[in-house]
Tab-separated table of C-alpha atoms and ligand atoms in Angstrom:
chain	number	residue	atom	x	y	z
A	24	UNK	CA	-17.763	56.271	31.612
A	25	UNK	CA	-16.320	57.639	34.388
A	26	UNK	CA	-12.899	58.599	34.944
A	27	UNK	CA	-11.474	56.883	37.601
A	28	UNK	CA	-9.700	53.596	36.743
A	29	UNK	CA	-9.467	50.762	38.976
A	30	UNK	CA	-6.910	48.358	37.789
A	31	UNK	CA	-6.113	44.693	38.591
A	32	UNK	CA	-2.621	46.013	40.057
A	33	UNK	CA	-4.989	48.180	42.609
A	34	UNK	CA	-6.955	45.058	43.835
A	35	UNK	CA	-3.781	43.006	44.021
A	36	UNK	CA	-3.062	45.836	47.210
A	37	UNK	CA	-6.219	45.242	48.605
A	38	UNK	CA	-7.412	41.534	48.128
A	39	UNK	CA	-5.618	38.426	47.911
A	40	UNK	CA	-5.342	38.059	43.871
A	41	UNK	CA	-2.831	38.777	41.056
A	42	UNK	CA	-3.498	40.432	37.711
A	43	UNK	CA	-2.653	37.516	36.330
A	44	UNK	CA	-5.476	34.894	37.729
A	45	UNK	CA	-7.874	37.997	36.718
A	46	UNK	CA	-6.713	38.154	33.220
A	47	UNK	CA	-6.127	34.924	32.312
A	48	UNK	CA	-10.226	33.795	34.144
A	49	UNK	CA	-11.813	37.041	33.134
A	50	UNK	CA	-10.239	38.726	30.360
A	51	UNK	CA	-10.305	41.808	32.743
A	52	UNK	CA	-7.609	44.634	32.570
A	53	UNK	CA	-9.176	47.362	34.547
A	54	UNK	CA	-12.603	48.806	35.441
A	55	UNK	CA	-14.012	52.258	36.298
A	56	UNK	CA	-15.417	53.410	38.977
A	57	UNK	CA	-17.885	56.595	39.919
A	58	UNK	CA	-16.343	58.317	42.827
A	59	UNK	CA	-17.592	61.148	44.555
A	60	UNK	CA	-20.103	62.183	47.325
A	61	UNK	CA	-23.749	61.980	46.148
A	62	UNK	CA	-23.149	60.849	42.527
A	63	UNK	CA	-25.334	57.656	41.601
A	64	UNK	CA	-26.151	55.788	38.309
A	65	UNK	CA	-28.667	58.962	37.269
A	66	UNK	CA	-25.185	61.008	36.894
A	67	UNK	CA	-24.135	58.002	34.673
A	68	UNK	CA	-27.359	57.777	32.775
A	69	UNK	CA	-27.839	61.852	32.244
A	70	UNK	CA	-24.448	62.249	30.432
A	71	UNK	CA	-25.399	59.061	28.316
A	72	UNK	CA	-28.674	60.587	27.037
A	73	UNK	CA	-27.401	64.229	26.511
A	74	UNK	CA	-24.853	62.782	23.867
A	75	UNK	CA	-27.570	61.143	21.800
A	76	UNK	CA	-29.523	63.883	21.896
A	77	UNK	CA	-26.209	66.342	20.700
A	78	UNK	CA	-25.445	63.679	18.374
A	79	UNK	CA	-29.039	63.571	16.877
A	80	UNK	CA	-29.618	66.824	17.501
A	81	UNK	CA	-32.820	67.118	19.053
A	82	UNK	CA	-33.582	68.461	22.354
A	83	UNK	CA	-34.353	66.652	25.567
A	84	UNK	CA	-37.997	67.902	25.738
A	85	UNK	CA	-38.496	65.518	22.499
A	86	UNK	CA	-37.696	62.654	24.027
A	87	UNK	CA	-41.133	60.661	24.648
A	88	UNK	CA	-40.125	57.772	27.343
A	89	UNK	CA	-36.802	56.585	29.101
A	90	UNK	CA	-35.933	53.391	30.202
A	91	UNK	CA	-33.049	52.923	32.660
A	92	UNK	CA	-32.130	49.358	33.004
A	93	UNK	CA	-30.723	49.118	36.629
A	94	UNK	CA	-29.542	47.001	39.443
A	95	UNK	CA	-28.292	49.956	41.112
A	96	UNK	CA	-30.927	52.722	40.900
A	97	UNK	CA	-30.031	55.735	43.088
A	98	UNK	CA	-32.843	54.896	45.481
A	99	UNK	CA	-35.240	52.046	45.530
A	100	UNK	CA	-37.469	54.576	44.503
A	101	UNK	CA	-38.151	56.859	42.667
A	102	UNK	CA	-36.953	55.392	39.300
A	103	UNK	CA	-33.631	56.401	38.457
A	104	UNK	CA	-35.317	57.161	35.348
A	105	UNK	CA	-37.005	59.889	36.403
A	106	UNK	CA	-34.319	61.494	38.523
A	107	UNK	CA	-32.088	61.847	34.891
A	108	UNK	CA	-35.281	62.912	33.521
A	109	UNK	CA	-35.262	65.755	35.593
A	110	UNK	CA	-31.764	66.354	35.723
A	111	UNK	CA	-31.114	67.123	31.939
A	112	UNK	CA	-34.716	68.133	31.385
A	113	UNK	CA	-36.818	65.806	29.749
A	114	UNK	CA	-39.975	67.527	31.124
A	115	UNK	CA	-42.287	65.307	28.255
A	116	UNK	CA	-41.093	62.002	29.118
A	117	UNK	CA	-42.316	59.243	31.176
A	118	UNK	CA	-39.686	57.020	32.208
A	119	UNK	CA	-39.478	53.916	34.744
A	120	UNK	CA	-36.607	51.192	35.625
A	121	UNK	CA	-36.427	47.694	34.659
A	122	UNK	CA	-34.418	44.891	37.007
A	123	UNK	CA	-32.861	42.068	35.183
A	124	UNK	CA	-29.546	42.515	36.100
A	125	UNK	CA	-27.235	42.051	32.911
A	126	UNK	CA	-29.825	41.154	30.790
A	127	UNK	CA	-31.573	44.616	31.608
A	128	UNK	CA	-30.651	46.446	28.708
A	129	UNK	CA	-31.844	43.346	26.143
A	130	UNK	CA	-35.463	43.806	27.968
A	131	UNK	CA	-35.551	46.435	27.931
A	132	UNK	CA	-34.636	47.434	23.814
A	133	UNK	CA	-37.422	45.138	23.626
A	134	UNK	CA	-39.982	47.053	25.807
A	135	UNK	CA	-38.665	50.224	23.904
A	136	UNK	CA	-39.281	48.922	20.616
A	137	UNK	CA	-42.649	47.696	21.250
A	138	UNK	CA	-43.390	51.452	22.532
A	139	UNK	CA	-42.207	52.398	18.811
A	140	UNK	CA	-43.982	49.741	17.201
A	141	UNK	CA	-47.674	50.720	18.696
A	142	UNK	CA	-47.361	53.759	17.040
A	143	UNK	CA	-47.375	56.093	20.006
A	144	UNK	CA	-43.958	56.972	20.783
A	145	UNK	CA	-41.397	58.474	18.493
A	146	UNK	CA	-38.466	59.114	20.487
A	147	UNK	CA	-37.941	55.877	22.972
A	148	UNK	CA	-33.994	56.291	25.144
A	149	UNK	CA	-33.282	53.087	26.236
A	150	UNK	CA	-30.376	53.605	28.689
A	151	UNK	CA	-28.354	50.895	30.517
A	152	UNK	CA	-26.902	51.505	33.706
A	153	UNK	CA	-25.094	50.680	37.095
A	154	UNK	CA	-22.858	51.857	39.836
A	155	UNK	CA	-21.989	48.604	40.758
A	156	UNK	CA	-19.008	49.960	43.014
A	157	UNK	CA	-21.970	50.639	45.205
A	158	UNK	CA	-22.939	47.159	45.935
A	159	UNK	CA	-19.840	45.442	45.688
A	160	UNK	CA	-17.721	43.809	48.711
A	161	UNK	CA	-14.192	45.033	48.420
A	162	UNK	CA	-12.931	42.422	50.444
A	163	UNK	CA	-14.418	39.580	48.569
A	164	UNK	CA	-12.402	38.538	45.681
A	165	UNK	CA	-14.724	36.521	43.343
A	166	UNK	CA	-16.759	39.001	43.046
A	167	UNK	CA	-14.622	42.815	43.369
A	168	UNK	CA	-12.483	41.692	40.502
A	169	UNK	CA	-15.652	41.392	37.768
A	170	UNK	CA	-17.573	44.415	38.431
A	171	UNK	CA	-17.362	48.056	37.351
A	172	UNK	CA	-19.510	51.264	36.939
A	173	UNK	CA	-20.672	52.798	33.572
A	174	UNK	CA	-23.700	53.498	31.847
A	175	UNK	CA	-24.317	53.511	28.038
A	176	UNK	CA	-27.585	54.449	25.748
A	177	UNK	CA	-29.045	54.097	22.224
A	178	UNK	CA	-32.350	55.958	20.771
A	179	UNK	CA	-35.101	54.404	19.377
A	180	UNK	CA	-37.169	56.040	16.403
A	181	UNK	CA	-39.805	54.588	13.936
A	182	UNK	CA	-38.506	53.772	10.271
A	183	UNK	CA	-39.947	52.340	7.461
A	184	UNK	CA	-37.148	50.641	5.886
A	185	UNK	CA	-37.115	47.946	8.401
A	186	UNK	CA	-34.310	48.688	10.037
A	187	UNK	CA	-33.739	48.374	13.993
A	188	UNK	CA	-34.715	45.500	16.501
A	189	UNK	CA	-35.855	42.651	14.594
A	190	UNK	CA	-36.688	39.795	16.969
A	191	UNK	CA	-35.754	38.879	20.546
A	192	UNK	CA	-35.929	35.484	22.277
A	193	UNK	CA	-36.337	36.804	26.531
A	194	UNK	CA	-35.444	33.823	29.105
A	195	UNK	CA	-35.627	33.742	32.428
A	196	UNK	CA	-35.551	31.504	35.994
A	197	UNK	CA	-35.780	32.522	39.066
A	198	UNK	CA	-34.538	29.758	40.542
A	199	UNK	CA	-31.240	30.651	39.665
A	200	UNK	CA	-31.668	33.393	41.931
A	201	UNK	CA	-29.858	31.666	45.129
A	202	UNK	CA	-26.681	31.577	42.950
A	203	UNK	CA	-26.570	35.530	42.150
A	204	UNK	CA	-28.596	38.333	44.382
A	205	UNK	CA	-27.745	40.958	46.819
A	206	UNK	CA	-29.588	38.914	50.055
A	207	UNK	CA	-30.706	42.637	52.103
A	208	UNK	CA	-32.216	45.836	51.557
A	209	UNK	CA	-35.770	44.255	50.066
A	210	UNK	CA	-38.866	43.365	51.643
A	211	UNK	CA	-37.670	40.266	52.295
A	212	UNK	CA	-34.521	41.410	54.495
A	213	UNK	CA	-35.059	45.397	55.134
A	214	UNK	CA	-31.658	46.804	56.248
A	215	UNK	CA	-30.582	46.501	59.842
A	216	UNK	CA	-27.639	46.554	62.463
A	217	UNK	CA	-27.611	43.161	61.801
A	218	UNK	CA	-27.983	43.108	57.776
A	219	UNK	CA	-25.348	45.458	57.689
A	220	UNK	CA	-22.658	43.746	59.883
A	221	UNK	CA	-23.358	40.673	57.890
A	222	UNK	CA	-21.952	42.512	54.847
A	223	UNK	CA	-25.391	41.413	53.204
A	224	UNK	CA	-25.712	44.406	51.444
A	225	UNK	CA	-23.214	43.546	48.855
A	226	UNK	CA	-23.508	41.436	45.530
A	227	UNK	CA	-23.498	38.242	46.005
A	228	UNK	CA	-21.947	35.294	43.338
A	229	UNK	CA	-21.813	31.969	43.358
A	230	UNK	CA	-19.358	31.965	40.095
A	231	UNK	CA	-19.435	28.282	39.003
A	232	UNK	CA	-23.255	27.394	38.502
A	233	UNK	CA	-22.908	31.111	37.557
A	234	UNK	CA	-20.489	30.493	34.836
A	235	UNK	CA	-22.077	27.179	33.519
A	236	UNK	CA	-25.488	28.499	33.145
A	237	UNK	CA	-23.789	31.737	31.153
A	238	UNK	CA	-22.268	29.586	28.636
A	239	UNK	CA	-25.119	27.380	28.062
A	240	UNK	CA	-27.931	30.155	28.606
A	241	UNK	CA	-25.821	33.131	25.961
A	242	UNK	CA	-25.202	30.372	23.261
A	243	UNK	CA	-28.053	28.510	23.154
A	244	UNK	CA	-30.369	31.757	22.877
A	245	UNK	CA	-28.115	33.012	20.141
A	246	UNK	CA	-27.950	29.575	18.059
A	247	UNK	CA	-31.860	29.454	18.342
A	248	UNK	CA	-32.506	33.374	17.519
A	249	UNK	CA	-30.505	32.664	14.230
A	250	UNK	CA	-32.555	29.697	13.159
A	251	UNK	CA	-35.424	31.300	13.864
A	252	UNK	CA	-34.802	33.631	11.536
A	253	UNK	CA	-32.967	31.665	8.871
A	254	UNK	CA	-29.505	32.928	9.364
A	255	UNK	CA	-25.716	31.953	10.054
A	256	UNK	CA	-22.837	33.226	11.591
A	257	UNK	CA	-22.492	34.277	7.689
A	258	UNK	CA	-24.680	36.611	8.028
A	259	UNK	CA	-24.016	38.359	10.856
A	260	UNK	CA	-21.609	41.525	10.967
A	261	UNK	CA	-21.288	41.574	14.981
A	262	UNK	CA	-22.218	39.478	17.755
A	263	UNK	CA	-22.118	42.299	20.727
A	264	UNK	CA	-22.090	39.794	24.073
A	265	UNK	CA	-22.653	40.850	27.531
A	266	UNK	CA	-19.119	41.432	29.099
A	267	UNK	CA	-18.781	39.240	32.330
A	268	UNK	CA	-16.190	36.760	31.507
A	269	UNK	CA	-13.874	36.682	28.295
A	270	UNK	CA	-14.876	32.687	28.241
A	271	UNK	CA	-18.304	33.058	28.286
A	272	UNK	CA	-18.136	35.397	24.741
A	273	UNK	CA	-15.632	33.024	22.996
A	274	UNK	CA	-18.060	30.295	24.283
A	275	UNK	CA	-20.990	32.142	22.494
A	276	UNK	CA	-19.201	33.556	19.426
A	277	UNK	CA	-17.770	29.744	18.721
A	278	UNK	CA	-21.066	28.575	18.974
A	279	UNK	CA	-22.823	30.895	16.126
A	280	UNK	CA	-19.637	30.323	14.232
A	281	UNK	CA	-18.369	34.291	14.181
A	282	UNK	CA	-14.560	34.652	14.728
A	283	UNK	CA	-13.073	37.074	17.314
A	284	UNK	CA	-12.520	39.922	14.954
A	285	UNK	CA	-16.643	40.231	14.623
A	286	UNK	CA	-16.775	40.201	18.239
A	287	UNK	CA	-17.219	43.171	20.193
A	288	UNK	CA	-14.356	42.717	23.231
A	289	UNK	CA	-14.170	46.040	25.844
A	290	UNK	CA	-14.145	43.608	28.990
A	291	UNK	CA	-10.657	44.588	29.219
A	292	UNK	CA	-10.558	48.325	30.013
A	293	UNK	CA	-14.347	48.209	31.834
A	294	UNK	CA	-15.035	44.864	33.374
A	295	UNK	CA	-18.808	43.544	33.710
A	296	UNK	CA	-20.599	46.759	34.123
A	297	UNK	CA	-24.117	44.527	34.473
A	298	UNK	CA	-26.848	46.982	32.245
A	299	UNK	CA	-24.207	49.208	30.837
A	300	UNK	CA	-21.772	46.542	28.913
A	301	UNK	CA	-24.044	46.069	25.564
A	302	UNK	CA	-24.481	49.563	24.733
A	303	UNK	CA	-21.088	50.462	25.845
A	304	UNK	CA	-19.895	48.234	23.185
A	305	UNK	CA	-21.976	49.928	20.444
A	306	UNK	CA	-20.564	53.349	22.064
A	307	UNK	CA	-17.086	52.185	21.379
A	308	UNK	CA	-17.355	50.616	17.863
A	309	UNK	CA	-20.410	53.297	16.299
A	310	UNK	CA	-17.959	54.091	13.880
A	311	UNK	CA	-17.403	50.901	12.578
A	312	UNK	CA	-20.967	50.092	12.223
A	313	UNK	CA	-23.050	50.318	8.684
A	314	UNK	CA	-26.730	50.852	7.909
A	315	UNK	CA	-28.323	47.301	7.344
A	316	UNK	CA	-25.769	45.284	9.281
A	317	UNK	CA	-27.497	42.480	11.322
A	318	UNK	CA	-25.653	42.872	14.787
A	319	UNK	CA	-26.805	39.638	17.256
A	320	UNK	CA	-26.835	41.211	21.155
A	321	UNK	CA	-26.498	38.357	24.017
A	322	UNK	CA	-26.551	38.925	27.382
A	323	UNK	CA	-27.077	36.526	30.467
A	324	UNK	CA	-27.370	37.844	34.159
A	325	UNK	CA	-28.690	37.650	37.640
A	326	UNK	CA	-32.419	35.846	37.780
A	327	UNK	CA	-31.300	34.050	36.422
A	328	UNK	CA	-32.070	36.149	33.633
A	329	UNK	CA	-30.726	35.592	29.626
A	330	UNK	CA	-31.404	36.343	25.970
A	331	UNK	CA	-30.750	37.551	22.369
A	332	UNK	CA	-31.426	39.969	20.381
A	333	UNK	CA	-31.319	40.494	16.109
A	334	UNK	CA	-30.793	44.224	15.388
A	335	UNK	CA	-30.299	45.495	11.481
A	336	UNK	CA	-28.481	48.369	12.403
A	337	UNK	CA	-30.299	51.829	11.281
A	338	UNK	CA	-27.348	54.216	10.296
B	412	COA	C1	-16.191	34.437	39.068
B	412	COA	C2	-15.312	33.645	38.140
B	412	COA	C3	-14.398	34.555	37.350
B	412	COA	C4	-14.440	32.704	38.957
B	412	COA	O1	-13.659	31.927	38.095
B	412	COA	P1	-13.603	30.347	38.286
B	412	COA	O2	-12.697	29.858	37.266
B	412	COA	O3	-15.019	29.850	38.288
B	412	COA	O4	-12.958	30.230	39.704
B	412	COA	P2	-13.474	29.405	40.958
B	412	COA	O5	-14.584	30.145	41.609
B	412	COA	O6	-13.700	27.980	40.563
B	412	COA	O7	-12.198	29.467	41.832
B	412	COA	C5	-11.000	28.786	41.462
B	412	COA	C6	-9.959	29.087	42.508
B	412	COA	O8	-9.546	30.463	42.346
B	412	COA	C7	-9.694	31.131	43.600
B	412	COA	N1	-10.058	32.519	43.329
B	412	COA	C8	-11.301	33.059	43.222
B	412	COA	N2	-11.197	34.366	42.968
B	412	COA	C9	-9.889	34.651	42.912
B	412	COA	C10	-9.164	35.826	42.697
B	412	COA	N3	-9.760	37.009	42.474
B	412	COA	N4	-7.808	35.752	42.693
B	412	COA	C11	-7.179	34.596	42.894
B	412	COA	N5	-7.820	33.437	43.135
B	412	COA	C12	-9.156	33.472	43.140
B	412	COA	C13	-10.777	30.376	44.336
B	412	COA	O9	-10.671	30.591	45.725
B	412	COA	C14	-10.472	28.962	43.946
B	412	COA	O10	-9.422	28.491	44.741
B	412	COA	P3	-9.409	26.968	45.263
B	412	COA	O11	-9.370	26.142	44.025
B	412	COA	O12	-8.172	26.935	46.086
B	412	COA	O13	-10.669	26.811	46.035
B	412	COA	C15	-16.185	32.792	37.174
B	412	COA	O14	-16.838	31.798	37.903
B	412	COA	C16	-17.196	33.568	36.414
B	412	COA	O15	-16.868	34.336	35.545
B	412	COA	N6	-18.486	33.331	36.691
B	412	COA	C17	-19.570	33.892	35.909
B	412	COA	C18	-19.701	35.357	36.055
B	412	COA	C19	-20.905	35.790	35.290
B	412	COA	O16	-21.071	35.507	34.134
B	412	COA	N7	-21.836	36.438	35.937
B	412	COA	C20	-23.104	36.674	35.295
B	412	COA	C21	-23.283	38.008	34.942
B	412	COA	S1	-22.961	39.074	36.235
């Protein structure tokens, strides 16, 4: 995480909104934010990786493949994967981005699982990530008062006690896209004068249809993931929810039946940080967590893009 704090008392100076209307909508207490010239979402991602590999203790060069899930990449390309490749030296891996906004990280712990399932990788990072301060209007308030940067990361390694990811229902429409995008810098728009002076190089949210499809899409996906695999809110130690709105998690945790004490709440101190808010939350409650737990990860985002996730955690 980074250190700089940006609290709801610092947007009431520079937007028209109280700390108040953001708690009592959002949940949201403060976010962070990456300052400084020429730092991007690789200097977010590098740190992340480097304390897995202390942790594990294995060295960088060991690490077979990286995937950065990423809305903000540091440039369109190369993959920000690569560039924190190179910048704590994984000289072995191969590495690439995925886009799905806040669902990134659930796609890709599935892509990096199926890398460990083949057979042909034994050391998979799967790293979510975003500077979000870097597309984010600061004079818009539906938008500035959700977002914040971090970046968080979990390793993936074969077992054979059948522990780790155990199944994953992936959604996604694209028509949902004209309620949640960033409208210039693509193909479609390439930047301009004219792109920039329309501030269309900034996030932008329609919340409502936003919020409605996040309570439907995150519950639904967990309900069905559970049935699927013959289990109830009984049986499940943690439900870990993407952090975007403190009503869209009760939302989901009411509908799997799991009470707010096996919920995994950090929207408070670092807001929706898109990629990074699902392995964040494992970051911040590792401790707590035991070897065989099943742990349910949800996570709906721009796409519209949503899903679930059953993990038996390993350790
Ligand atoms: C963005 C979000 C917090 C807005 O909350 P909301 O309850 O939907 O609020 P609305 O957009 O309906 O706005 C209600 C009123 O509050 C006002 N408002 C909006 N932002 C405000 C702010 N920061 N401070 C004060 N008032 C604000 C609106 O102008 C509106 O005023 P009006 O009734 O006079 O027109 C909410 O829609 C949301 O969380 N959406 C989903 C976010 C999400 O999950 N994204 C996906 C992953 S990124």
């Amino acid at each position: 995480m980074p250190e700089d704090k940006l609290t709801n008392f610092d947007l009431e100076k520079i937007v028209d909104t109280t700390d108040e209307w953001i708690r009592t909508r959002t949940g949201i207490e403060e976010r962070r934010i990456l300052k400084g010239e020429g730092k991007a979402t690789s200097d977010m991602v590098a740190p992340a990786v480097m304390e897995i590999c202390k942790k594990r203790g294995i060295d960088p060069m060991e690490i077979d493949c990286l995937i950065v899930a990423t809305v903000t990449p540091d440039m369109v390309f190369p993959a920000t994967a690569n560039i924190a490749c190179d910048k704590i030296g994984a000289k072995n891996a191969w590495g690439f981005d995925v886009s799905a906004a806040c669902s990134g990280f659930l796609y890709s712990l599935t892509l990096g699982s199926s890398l460990i399932e083949s057979g042909r990788y034994k050391k998979v990072v799967v790293c979510g990530a975003d500077k979000m301060s870097a597309i984010i209007d600061y004079s818009d308030r539906t938008t500035c008062i959700i977002f914040g940067d971090g970046a968080g990361a979990v390793l993936l390694e074969p077992n054979t006690e059948g522990l780790g990811v155990q199944d994953s229902i992936l959604k996604s429409d694209g028509s949902g896209c004209q309620y949640l995008h960033m409208k210039a810098g693509g193909s479609l728009k390439p930047a301009t004068v004219e792109t920039v002076m329309a501030r269309e190089h900034y996030a932008f949210q329609d919340g409502q249809p936003v919020f409605k499809a996040a309570v439907k899409g995150m519950a639904d996906v967990s309900a069905d993931l559970l049935e699927r695999n013959n289990l109830t809110g009984n049986d499940i130690s943690w439900l870990v929810p993407h952090q975007a709105n403190l009503r869209i998690i009760d939302a989901t945790a009411n509908r799997i039946g799991l009470p707010r004490e096996k919920v995994m709440i950090n929207i408070q101190k670092y807001g929706n940080t898109t990629a990074g808010t699902i392995p964040l939350c494992l970051w911040n409650w590792e401790k707590q967590l035991k070897k065989g737990e099943n742990i349910v990860l949800a996570a709906f985002g721009g796409g519209f893009t949503w899903g679930a996730t059953l993990v038996k955690w390993a350790y």
